[in-house]
XYZ file of C-alpha atoms in Angstrom:
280
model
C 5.145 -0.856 -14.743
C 6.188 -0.503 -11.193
C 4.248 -0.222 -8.321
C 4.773 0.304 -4.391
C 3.276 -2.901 -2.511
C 2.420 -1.777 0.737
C 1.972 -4.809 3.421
C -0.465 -5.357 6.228
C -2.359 -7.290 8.655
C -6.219 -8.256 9.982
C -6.561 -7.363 13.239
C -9.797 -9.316 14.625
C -11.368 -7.975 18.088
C -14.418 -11.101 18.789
C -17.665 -10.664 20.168
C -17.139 -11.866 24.405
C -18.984 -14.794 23.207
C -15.997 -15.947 20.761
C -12.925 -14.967 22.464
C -11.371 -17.697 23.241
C -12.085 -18.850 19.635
C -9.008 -19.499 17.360
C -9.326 -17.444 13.867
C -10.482 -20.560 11.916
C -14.094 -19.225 11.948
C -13.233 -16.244 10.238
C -11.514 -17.787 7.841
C -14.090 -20.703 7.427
C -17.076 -17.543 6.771
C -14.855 -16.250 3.924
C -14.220 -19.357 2.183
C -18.276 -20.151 2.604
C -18.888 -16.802 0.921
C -16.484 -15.487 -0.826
C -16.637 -16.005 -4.812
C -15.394 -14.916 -7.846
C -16.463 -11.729 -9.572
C -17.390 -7.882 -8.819
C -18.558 -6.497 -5.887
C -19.984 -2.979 -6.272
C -19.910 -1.005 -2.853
C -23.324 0.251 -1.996
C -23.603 3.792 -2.610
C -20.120 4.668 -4.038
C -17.987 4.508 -6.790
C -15.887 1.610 -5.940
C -16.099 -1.838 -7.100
C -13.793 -5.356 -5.879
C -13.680 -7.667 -8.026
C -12.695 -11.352 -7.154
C -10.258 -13.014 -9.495
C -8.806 -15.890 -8.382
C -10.165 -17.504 -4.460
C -8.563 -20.857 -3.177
C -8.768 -22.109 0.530
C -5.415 -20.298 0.951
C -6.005 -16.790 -0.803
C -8.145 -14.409 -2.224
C -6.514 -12.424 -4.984
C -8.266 -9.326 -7.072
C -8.329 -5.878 -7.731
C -10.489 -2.727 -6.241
C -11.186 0.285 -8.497
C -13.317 3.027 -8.927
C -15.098 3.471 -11.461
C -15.282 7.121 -13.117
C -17.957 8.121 -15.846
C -16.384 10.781 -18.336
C -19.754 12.234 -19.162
C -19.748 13.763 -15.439
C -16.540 16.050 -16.477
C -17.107 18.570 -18.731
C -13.571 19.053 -19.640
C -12.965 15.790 -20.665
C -13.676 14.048 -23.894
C -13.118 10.866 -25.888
C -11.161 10.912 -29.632
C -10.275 8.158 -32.118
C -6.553 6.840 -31.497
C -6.194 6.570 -35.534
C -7.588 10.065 -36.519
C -7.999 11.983 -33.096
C -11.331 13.415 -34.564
C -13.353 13.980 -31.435
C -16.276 10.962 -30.548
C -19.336 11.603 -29.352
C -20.095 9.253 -25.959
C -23.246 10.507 -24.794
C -25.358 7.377 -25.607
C -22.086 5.126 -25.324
C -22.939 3.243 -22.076
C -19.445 3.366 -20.026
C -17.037 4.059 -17.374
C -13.442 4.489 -16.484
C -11.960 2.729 -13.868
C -8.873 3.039 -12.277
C -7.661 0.684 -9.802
C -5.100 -1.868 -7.609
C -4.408 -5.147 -6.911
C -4.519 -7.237 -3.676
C -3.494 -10.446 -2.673
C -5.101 -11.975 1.495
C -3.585 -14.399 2.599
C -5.405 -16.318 4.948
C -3.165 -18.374 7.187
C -1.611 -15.616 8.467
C -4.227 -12.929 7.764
C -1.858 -10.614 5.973
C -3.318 -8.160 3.317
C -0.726 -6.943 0.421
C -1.628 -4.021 -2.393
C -0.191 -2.445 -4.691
C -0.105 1.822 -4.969
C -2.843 3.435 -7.377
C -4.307 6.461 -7.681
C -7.445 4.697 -5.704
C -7.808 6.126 -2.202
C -9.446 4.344 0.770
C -8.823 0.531 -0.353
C -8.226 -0.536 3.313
C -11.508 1.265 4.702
C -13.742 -0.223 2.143
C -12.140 -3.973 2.021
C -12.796 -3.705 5.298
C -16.387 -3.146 4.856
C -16.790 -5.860 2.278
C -15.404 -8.710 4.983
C -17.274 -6.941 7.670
C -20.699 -7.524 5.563
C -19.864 -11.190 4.416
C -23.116 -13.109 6.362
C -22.361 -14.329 9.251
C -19.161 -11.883 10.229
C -20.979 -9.870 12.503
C -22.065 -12.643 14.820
C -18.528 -13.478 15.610
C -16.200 -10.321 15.256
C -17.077 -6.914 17.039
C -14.818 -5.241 15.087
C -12.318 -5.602 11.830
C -8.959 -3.418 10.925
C -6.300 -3.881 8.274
C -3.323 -2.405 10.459
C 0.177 -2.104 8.718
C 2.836 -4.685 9.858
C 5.763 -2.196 11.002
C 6.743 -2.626 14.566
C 7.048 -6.145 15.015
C 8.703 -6.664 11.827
C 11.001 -4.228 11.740
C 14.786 -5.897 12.791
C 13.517 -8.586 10.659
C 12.742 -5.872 7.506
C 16.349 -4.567 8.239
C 18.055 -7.996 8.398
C 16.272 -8.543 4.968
C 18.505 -5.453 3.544
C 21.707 -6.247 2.570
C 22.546 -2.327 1.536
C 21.094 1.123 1.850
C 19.997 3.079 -0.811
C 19.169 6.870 1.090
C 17.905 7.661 4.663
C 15.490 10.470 5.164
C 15.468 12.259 8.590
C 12.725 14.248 9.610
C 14.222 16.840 12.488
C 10.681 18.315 14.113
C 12.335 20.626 16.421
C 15.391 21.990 14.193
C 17.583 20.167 17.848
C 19.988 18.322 15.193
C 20.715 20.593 12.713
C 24.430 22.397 12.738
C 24.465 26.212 12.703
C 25.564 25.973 9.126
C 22.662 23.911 7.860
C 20.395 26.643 9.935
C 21.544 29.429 8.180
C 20.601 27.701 4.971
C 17.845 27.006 5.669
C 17.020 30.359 6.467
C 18.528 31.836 4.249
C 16.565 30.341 1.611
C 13.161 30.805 3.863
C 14.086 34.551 3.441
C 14.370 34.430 -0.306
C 10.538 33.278 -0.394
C 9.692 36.295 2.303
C 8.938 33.548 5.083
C 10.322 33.306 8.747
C 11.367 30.120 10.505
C 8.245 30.504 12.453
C 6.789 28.941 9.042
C 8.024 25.949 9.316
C 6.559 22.835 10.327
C 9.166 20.589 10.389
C 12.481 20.000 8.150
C 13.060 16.534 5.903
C 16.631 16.183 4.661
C 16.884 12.877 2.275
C 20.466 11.646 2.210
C 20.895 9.102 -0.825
C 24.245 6.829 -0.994
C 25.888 4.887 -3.795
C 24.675 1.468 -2.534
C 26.273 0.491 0.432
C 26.914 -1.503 3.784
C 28.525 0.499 6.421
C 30.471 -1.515 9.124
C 27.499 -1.569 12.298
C 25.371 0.072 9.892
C 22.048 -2.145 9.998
C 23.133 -2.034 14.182
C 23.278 1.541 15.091
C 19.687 1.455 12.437
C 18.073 -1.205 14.448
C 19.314 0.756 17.909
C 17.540 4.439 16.537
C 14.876 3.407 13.976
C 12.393 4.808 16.244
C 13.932 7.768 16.889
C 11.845 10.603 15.995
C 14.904 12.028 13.367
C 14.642 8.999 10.983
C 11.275 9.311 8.616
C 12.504 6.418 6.000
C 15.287 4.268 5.003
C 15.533 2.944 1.354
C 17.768 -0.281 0.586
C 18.027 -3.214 -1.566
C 17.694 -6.970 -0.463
C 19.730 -9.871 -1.781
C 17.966 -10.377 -4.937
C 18.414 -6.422 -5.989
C 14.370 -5.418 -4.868
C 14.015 -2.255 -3.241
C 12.585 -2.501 0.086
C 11.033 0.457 1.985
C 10.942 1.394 5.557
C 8.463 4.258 6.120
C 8.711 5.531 9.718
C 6.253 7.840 9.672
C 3.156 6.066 7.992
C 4.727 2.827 9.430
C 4.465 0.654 6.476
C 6.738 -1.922 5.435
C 6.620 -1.170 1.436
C 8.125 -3.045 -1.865
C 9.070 -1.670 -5.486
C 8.036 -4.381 -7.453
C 7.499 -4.913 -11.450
C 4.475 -5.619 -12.688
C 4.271 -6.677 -16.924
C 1.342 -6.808 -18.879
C 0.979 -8.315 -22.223
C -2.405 -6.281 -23.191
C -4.187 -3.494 -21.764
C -6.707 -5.757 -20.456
C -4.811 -8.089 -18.239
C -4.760 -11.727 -19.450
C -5.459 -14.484 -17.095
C -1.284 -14.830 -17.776
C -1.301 -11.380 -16.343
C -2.969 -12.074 -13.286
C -1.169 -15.462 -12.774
C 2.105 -13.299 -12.602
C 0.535 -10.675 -10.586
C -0.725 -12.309 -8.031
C 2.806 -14.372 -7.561
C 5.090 -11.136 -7.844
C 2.520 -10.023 -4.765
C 2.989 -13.731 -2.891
C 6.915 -12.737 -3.500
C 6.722 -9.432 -2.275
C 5.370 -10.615 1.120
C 8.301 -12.889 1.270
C 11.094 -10.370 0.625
C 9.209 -8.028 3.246
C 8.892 -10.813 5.525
C-alpha cells in the first residue's frame, strides 16, 4: 500500500536549571523507560504501541481504537456467507492506525499518513509523561523539518513531477486566466468576492529544466508556490509542501497478512529509516 511519510523534529526548551545541558539526558530518560508494548492514552481513544526499542530508535504504531457497537449504522457479517453476526457480547474494537519510527541521535520523528488525527499532539504527551521528563524539559514539540532543509530537499530531486501555486491576491494571474475563472464562478451564481484564494497545479512529463532547481531554490518561499512534486535518483517521489511546511515521502509499504508479521515490521520500520535518508 502506499503511504505519505511526513518528517519531523523534537524541539526541547530545558528547565533554567538544565540549559546548558547537552540532549543526552533526554535521551538517557527514554531509554530508562521506554519498553515494548501498548500504551493506552488516559481518557481517549488512542493507544501507542511499542514494537521494536534499541538505544538508537524507537519504532511502533499509534491508533485509535473504535468500538462498532457505538455506531448504529454499522454492523459485522460473515466474509463466506455475508449473513449478518451478532457482536453485542463479542468483546472488541477496531483500530485504525500509523506507523512511526524516532530516531534518537538526531531527535527526528518520521510517520506515515492514516486516517488517525493528532499523532504529534499525543506522542508528545506520552514523552512528556515518561518519569523523570518534567524535571529536565519545560516544554516538548515535534516541529516539521522544512526550512532548514529545504536546498538540501531540492538538491535531493533530480526532476519535477508538478508545481502547485497558490496566488492569494489574484496579482499573477493574466487577464485571460481571470476571465475564466470568473466565468466559471458565474456559472455556480458566485462573485469573485467568494473567493479565498486560487490553487492552479501544473503537472509535467518528468523533467529537469536548465536553472530549474535554481530559480526554485531563489522563490520557494514566495508566497505563489504552495508545493512542488519530483522524483529523486532512485525514482521515490519526494514532496515539498509550502504551506503546511513538511518535507513528505511516497513510500511502499507490503504486507504479507492482515496482521503484520514481525517480517512486516522489520521492512517497515527500514522503508521509514530509508525515507529519512532520501528526505535528508
Amino acid at each position: 500500500m502506499d503511504k505519505t511519510a511526513s518528517l519531523h523534529s523534537i524541539n526541547l526548551k530545558k528547565l533554567p536549571l538544565f540549559e546548558s545541558d547537552s540532549n543526552d539526558k533526554f535521551v538517557e530518560i527514554i531509554n530508562s523507560n521506554v519498553s515494548l508494548g501498548d500504551y493506552k492514552m488516559p481518557d481517549s481513544p488512542y493507544i501507542l504501541t511499542i514494537s521494536e526499542k534499541t538505544d538508537t530508535f524507537v519504532f511502533g504504531s499509534f491508533g485509535k481504537c473504535k468500538d462498532p457497537k457505538d455506531n448504529p449504522l454499522m454492523r459485522s457479517r460473515k466474509q463466506s456467507s455475508y449473513d449478518v453476526i451478532d457482536t453485542k457480547d463479542i468483546d472488541f474494537v477496531i483500530e485504525d492506525y500509523c506507523y512511526f519510527y524516532f530516531e534518537l541521535e538526531n531527535l527526528r520523528c518520521i510517520y506515515t499518513s492514516s486516517t488517525v488525527r493528532n499523532f504529534k499532539s499525543h506522542f508528545i504527551d506520552y514523552l512528556k509523561n515518561l518519569p523523570d521528563m518534567g524535571t529536565y524539559y519545560e516544554q516538548i514539540t515535534l516541529i516539521p523539518i522544512f526550512e532548514s532543509r529545504l536546498e538540501q530537499a531540492l538538491d535531493k530531486m533530480t526532476s519535477v513531477s508538478s508545481i502547485q501555486f497558490k496566488d492569494l491576491e489574484h496579482k499573477n494571474l493574466s487577464q485571460k486566466n481571470v476571465n475564466s475563472i470568473t466565468n466559471a464562478m458565474n456559472s455556480f451564481y458566485l462573485s469573485s468576492d467568494h473567493i479565498k484564494d486560487i490553487i492552479v497545479t501544473v503537472n509535467f512529463k518528468d523533467f529537469t529544466a536548465p536553472n530549474l532547481f535554481t530559480q526554485l531554490k531563489q522563490n520557494i518561499t514566495n508566497r505563489t508556490i504552495a508545493k512542488i512534486k519530483g522524483k529523486n535518483e532512485i525514482n521515490s517521489e519526494l514532496i515539498l509542501d509550502v504551506v503546511s511546511q513538511e518535507l513528505t515521502k511516497k513510500i511502499n509499504i507490503i504486507l504479507k497478512e492482515k496482521s503484520p508479521t514481525k517480517e512486516d515490521l522489520i521492512h517497515i520500520r527500514e522503508t521509514l529509516q530509508q525515507a529519512i535518508t532520501d528526505l535528508l
